[in-house]
Short mmCIF file of C-alpha atoms (C1' of nucleotides) in Angstrom, two decimals:
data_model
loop_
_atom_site.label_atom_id
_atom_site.label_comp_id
_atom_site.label_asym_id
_atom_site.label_seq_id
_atom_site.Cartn_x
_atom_site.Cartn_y
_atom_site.Cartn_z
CA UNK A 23 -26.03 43.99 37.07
CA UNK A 24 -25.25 41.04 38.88
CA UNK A 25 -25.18 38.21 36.59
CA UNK A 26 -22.56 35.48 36.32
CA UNK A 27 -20.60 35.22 33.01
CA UNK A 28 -22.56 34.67 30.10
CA UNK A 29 -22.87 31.34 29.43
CA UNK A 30 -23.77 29.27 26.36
CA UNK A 31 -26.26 26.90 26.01
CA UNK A 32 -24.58 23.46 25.52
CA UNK A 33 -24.94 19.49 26.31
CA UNK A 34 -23.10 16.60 26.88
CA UNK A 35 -23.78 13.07 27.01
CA UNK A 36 -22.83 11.50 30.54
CA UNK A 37 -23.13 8.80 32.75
CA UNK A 38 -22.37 8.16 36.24
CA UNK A 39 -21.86 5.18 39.07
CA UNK A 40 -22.40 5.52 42.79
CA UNK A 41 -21.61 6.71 46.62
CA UNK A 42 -20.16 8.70 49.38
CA UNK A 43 -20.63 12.02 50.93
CA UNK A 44 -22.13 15.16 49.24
CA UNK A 45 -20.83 19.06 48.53
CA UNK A 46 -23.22 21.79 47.70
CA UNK A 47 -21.91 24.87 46.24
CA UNK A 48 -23.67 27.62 46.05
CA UNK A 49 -24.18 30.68 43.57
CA UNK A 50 -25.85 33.45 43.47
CA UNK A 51 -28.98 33.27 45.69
CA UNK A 52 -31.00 35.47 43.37
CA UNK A 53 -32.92 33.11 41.61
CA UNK A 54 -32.40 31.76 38.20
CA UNK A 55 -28.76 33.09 37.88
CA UNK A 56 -25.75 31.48 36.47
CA UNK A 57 -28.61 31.62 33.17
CA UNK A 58 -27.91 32.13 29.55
CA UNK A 59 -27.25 35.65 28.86
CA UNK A 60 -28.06 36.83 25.42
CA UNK A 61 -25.27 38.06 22.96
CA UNK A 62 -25.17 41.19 21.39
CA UNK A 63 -23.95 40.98 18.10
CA UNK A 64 -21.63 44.26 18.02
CA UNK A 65 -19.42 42.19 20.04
CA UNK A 66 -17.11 41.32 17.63
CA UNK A 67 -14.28 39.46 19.77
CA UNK A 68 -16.65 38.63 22.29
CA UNK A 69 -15.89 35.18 23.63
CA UNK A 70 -18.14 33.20 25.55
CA UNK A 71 -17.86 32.34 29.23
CA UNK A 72 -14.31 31.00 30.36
CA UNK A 73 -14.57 26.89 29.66
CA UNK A 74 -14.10 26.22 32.92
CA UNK A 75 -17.69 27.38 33.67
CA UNK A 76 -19.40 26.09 30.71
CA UNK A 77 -17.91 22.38 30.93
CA UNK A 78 -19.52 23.05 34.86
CA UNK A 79 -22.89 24.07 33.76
CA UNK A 80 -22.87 21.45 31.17
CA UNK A 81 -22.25 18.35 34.16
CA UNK A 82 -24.48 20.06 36.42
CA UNK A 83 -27.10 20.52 34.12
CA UNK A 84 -27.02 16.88 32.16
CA UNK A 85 -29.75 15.05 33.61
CA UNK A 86 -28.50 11.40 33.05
CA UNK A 87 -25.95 12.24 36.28
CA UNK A 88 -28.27 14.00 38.53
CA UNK A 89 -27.31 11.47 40.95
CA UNK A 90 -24.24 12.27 41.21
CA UNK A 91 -24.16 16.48 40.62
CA UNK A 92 -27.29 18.77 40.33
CA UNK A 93 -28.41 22.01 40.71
CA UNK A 94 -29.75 21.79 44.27
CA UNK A 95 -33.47 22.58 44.67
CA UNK A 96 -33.58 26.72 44.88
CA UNK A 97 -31.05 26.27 41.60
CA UNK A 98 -29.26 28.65 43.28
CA UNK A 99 -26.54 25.73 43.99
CA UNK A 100 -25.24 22.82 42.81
CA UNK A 101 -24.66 19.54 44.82
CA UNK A 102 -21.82 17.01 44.93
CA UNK A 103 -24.05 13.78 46.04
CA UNK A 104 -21.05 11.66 45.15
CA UNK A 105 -17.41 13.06 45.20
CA UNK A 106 -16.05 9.67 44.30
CA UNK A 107 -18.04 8.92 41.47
CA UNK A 108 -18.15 12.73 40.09
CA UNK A 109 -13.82 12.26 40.39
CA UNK A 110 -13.63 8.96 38.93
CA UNK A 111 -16.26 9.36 36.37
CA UNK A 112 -17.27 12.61 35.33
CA UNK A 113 -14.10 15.05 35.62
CA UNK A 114 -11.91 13.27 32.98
CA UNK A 115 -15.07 14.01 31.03
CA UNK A 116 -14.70 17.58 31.15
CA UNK A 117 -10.78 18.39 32.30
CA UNK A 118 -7.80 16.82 32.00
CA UNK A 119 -7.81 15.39 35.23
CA UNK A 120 -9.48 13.66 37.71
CA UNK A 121 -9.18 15.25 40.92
CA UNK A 122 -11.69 16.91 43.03
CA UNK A 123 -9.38 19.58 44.59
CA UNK A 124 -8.25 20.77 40.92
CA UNK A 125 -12.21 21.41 40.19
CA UNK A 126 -12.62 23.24 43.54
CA UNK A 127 -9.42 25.29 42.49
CA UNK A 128 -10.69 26.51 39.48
CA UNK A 129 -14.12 27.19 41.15
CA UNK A 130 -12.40 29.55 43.67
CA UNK A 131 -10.79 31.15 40.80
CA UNK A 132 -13.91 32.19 39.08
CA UNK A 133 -16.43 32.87 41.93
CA UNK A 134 -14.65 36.13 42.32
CA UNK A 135 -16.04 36.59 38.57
CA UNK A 136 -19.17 35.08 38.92
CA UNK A 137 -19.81 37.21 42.67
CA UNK A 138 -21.25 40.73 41.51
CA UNK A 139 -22.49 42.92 43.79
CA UNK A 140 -24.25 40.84 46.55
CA UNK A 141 -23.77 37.20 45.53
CA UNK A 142 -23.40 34.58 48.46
CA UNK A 143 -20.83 31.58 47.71
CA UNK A 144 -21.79 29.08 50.23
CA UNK A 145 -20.62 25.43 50.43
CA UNK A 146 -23.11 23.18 52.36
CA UNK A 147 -22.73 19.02 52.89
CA UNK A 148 -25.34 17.06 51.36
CA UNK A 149 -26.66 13.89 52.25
CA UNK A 150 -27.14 10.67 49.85
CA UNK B 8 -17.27 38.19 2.50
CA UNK B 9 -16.78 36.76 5.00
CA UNK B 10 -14.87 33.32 4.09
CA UNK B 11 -14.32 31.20 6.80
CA UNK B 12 -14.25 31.52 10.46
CA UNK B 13 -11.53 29.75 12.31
CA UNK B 14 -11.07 29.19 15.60
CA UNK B 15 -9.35 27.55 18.02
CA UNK B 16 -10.90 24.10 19.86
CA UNK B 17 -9.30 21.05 19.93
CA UNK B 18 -10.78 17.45 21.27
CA UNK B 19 -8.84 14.91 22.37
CA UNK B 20 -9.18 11.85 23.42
CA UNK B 21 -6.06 10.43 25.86
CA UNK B 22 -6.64 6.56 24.94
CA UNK B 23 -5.98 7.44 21.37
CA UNK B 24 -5.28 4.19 19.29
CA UNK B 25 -5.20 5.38 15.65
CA UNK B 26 -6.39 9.05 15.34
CA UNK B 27 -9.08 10.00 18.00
CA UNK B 28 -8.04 13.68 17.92
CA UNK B 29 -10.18 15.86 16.23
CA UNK B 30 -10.23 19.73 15.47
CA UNK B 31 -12.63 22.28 14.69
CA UNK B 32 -12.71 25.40 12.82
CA UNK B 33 -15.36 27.93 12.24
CA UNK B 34 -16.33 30.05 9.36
CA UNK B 35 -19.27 32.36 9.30
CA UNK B 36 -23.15 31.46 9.87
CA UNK B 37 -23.99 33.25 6.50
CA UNK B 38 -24.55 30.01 3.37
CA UNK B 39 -22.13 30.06 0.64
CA UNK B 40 -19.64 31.93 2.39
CA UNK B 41 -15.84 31.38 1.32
CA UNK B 42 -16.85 31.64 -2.43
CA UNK B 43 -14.54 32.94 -5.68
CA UNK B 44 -15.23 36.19 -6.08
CA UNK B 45 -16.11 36.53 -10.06
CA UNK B 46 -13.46 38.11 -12.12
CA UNK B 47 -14.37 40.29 -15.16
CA UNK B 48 -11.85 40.40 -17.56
CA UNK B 49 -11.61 44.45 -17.36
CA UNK B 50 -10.71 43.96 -14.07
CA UNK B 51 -7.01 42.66 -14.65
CA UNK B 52 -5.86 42.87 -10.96
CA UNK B 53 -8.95 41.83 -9.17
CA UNK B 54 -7.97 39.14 -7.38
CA UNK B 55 -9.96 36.44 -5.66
CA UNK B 56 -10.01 35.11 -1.67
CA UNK B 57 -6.45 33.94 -0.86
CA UNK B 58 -4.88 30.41 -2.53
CA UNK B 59 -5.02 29.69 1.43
CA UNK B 60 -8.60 29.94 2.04
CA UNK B 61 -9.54 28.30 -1.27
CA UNK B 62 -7.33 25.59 -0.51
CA UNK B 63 -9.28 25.39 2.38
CA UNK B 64 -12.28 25.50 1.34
CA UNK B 65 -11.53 22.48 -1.39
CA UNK B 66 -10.05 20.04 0.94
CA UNK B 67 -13.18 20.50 3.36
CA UNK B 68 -15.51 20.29 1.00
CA UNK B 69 -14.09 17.22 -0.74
CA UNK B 70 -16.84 14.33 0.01
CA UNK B 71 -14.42 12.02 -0.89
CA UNK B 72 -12.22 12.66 2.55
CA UNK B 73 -14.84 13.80 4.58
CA UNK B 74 -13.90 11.27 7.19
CA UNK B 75 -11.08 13.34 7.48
CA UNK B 76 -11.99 16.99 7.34
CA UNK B 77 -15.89 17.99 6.90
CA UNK B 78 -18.28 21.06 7.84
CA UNK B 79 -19.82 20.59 11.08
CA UNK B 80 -23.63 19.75 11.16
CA UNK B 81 -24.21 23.74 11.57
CA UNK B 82 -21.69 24.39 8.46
CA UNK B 83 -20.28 27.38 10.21
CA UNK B 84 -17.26 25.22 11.33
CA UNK B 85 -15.57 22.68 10.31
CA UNK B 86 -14.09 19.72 11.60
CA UNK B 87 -10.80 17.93 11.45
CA UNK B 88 -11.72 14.23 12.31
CA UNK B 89 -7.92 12.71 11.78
CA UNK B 90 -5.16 15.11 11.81
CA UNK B 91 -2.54 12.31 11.24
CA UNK B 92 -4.53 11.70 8.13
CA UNK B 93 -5.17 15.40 7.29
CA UNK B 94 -1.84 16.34 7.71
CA UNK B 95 -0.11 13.33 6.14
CA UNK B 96 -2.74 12.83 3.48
CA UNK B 97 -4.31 15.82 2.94
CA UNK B 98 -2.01 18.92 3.11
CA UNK B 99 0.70 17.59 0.67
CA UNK B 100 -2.20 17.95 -2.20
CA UNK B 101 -2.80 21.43 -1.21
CA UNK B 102 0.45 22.70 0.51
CA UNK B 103 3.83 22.72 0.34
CA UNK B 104 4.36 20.88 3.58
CA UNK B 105 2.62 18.41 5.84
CA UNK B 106 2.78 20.21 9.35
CA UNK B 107 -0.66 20.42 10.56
CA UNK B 108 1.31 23.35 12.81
CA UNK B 109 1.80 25.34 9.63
CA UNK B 110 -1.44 25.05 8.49
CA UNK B 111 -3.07 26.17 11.71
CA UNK B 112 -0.29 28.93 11.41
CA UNK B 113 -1.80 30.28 8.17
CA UNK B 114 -5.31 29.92 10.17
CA UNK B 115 -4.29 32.02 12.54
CA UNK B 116 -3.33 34.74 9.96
CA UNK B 117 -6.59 34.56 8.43
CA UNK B 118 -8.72 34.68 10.73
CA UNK B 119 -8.59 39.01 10.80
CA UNK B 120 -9.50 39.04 7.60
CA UNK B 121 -12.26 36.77 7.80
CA UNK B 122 -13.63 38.41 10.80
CA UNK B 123 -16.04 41.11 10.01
CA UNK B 124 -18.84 43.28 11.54
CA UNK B 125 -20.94 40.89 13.25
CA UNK B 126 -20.06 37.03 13.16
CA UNK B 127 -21.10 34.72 15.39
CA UNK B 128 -18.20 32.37 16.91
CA UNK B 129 -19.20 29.12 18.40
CA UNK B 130 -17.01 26.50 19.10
CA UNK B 131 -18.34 22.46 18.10
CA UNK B 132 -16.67 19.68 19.48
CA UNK B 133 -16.29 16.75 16.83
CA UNK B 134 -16.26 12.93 18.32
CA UNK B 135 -14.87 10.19 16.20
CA UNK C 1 23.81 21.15 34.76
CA UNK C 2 22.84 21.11 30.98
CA UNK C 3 20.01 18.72 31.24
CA UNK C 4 19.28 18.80 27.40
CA UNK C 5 19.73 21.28 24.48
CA UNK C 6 16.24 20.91 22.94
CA UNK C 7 16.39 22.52 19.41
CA UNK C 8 13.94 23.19 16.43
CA UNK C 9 14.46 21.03 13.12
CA UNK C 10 12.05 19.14 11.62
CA UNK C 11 12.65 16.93 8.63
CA UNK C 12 9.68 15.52 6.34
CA UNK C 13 8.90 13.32 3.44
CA UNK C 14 6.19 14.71 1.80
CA UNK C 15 4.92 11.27 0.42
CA UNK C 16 4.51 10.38 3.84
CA UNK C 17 2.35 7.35 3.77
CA UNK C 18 2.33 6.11 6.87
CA UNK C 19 4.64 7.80 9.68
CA UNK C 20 7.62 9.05 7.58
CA UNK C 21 8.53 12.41 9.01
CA UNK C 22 11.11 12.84 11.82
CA UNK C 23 11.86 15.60 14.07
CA UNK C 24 15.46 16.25 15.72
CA UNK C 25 15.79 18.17 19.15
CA UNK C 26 19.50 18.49 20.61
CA UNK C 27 20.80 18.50 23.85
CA UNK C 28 24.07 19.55 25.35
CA UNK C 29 27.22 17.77 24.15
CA UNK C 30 28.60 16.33 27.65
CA UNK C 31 27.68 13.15 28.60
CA UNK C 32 25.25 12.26 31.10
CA UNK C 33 23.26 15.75 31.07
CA UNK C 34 19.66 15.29 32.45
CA UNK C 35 20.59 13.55 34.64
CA UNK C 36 18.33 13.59 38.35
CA UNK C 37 19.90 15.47 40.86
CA UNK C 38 20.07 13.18 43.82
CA UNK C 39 18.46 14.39 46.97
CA UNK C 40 19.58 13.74 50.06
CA UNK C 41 17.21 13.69 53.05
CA UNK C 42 17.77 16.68 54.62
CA UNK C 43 17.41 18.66 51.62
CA UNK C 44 13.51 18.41 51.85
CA UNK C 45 12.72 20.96 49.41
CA UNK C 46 15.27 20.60 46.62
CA UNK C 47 14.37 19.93 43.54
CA UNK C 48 15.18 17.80 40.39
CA UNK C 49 15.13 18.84 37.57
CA UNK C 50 11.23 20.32 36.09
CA UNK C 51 9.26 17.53 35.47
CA UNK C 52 9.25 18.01 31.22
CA UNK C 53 12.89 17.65 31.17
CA UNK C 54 12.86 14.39 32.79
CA UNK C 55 9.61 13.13 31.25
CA UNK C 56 10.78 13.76 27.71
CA UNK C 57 14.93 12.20 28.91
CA UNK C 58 12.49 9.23 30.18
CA UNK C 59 10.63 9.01 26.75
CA UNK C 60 14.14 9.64 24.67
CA UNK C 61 15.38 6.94 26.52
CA UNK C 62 12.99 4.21 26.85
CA UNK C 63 14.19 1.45 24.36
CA UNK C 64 11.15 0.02 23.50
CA UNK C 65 10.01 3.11 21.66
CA UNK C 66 13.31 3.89 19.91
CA UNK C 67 11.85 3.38 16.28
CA UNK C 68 9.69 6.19 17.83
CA UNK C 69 12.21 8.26 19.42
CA UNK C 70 15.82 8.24 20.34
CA UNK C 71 19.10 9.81 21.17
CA UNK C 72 20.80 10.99 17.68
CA UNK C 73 24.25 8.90 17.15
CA UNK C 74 26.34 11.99 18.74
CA UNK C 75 24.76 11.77 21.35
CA UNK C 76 23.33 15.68 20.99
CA UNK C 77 20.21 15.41 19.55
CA UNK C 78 16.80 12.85 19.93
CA UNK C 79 15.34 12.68 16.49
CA UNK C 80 11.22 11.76 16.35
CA UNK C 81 11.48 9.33 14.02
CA UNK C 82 7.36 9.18 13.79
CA UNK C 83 6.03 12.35 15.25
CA UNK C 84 2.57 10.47 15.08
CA UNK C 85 3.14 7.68 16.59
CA UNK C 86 5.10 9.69 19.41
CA UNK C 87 2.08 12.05 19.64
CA UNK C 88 -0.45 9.45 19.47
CA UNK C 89 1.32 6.76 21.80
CA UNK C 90 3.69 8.38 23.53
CA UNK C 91 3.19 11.82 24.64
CA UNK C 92 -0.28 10.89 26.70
CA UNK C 93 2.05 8.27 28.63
CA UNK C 94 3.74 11.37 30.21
CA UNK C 95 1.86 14.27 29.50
CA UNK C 96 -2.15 15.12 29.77
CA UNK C 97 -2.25 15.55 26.20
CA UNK C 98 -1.35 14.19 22.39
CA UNK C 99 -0.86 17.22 20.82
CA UNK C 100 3.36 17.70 19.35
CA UNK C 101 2.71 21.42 19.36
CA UNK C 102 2.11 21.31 23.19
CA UNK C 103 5.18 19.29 23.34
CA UNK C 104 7.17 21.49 20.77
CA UNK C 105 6.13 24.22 23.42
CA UNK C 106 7.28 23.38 26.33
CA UNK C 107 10.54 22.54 24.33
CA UNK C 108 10.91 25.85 23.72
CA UNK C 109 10.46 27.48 26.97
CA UNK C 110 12.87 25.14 28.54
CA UNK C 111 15.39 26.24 26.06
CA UNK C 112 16.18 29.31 27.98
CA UNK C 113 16.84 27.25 30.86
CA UNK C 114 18.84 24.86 29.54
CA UNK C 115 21.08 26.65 27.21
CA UNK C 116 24.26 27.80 29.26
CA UNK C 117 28.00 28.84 28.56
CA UNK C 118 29.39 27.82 25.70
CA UNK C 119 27.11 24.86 24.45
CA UNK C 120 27.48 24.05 21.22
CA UNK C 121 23.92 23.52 19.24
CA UNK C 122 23.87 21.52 15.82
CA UNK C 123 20.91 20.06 13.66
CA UNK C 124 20.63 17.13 12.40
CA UNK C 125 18.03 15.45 10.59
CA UNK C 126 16.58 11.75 10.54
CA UNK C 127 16.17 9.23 7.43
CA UNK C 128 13.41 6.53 8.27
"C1'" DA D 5 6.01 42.21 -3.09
"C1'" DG D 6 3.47 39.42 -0.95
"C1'" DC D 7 2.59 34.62 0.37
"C1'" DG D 8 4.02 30.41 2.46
"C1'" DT D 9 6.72 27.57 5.82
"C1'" DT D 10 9.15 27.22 9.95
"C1'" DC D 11 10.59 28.19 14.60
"C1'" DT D 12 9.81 30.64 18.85
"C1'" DA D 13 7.26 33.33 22.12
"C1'" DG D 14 3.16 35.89 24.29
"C1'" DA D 15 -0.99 35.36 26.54
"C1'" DA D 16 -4.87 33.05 28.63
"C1'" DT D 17 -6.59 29.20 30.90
"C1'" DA D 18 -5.76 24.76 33.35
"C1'" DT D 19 -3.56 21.63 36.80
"C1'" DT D 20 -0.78 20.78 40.70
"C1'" DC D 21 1.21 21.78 45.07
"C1'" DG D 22 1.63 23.71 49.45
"C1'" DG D 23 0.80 27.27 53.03
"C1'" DG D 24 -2.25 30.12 55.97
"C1'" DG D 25 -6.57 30.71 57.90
"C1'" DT E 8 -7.55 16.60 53.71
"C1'" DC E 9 -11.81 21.71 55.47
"C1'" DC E 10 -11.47 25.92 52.69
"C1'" DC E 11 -9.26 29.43 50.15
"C1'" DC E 12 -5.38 31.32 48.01
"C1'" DG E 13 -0.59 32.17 45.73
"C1'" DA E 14 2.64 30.33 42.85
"C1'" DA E 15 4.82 27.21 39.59
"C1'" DT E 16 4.22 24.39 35.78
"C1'" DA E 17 1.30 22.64 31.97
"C1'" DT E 18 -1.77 23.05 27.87
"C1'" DT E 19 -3.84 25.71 24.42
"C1'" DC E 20 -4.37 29.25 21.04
"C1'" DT E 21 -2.44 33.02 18.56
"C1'" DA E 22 1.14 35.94 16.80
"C1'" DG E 23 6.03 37.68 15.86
"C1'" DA E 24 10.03 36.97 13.22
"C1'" DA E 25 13.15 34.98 9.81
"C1'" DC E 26 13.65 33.14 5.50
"C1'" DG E 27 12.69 31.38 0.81
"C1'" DC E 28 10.45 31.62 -3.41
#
DNA sequence: AGCGTTCTAGAATATTCGGGG
DNA sequence: TCCCCGAATATTCTAGAACGC
C-alpha cells in the first residue's frame, strides 16, 4: 500500500569535497521505505522508477559521499551535510546540471508520487 | 524468439574530446537469443529474423570492433561505445546510410516484435 | 520577425572517413533575420527571441567554427559541414547535451514558429 | 509488398524561471 | 534565496508519415 516507486537496485562510483550547511529531507517515516520493490514479470511494459529517483537513491546510497548526502539515521530521510559540495560535485554526476534548486524541483515533483496514504515529507537543517 | 531487446539510454559525457558518448541497447536475458531460425528446404517461404536484426546482431558481435559496439557484461544489452565511429565506420558495411538516427529509427520499429511475454528490461550505462 | 527558416536535408558520403557528411538547415531569405530584439528598459518582461534560435544564430555565426558550420552562400541556409565535430565540440558549448538528434529536434519545433507569410524554403546541400 | 531511409512530431521527463505562500 | 508550485523551454525516446527500391 504505501510504498514509494519501485526502485532498482543500482551503484555508482562517487566522490565528494567539503562544507557548509545541511538539508534533511524526509520520506516516508515508516521504516525501511523508499526499498527495492520486487518485479512481477507479467509486467510487460513495466518501466522502472522515474530516473529522477533512482539517480537519487543511487547518491544517497553510495557510501564513498556519505559526507556529503546520506540517508539520515531512522533511513527514513536523507541529509544534505554539504549543499556546496553535493552542487559542485555530485549533481553534474547524475543531471545535467548543477544546481541545487533544480534537484529540489524535481523532488517536489515526485513526492506527490512517492506520498501514499500517510507519508510525512519533512525538510529538517542538519548540522556538519 | 525473442531477438534483441532495445531500449532507449544514452550516456554522455559533456567534455567530450573524441567520442565519449556511448549508447546502450538491450535484448533479452534468455542465451543465444537473436539466432537464424533454420530453414528446411520444404519450407520455401520460411523466412528468418529480419536483415535488420541480423545486421545487428553481426556488427555487435564482431570482436574485431568491439571497441565500438559490444554486449554489455550481462549480454542482455548492448553497448555503443563510439557512435561517431559506429555510425561512420560501422553502418555503411551493414546499411545503406550512415545516420546513427536511422538506425535507432529501425530500433525503434523492432523493438514490438522483439518484445514478448515476459522480458526483463534493464537499462546499463557504458563508460569509455 | 523570421529569425531563421531551419529545414531538414542532410547530405552524406558514405565513405566517410573522418567527418565527411554535412547537413543544411535554411532560414528565411531577408537579411538580418535572427536578429535580438532590443529591449528597452521599461519593457522589463519582453523577450528576445527563445534561447535555441539565438544559440544555434550564435553557433552559425561564430567564425572560428565555420569549417564546422556556417551560413550557406545565399545566405538561406547553414550547412553542418561535420555533424560530428559540431555534435562533439560544438553543441555542449550551448546546449546541455552532444546529441544532433536533440538538436535536429528542437529545429523542428521551432519551425512552426518561424515559418511565416510567404517565405520561400530551398535545400541545398554541402560538398566538403 | 514489404523493408529501409529520411524527416517531423508526440510524449515523457528534465531544467529553468518566477510568483505566491 | 525558505519552500512549493505552475509554466515555459530543453532533452530524450519513440512513432507517424512520405518516399524509394
Amino acid at each position: 500500500m504505501n510504498y514509494l516507486y519501485p526502485v532498482k537496485e543500482e551503484y555508482l562510483e562517487i566522490e565528494a569535497t567539503s562544507s557548509s550547511a545541511s538539508t534533511t529531507y524526509e520520506r516516508g517515516s515508516d521504516e525501511g521505505s523508499m526499498v527495492v520493490i520486487p518485479r512481477p514479470m507479467e509486467g510487460l511494459h513495466e518501466v522502472g522508477p522515474p530516473p529522477f529517483l533512482t539517480k537519487t537513491y543511487d547518491v544517497v546510497e553510495d557510501p564513498t559521499t556519505s559526507h556529503i548526502v546520506s540517508w539520515n539515521r531512522d533511513g527514513a530521510s536523507f541529509v544534505v551535510w554539504d549543499p556546496n559540495a553535493f552542487s559542485r560535485d555530485l549533481l553534474p554526476r547524475y543531471f545535467k546540471h548543477n544546481n541545487f534548486s533544480s534537484f529540489v524541483r524535481q523532488l517536489n515533483t515526485y513526492i506527490k508520487f512517492l506520498v501514499q496514504d500517510s507519508m510525512d515529507l519533512r525538510i529538517d537543517e542538519g548540522q556538519e
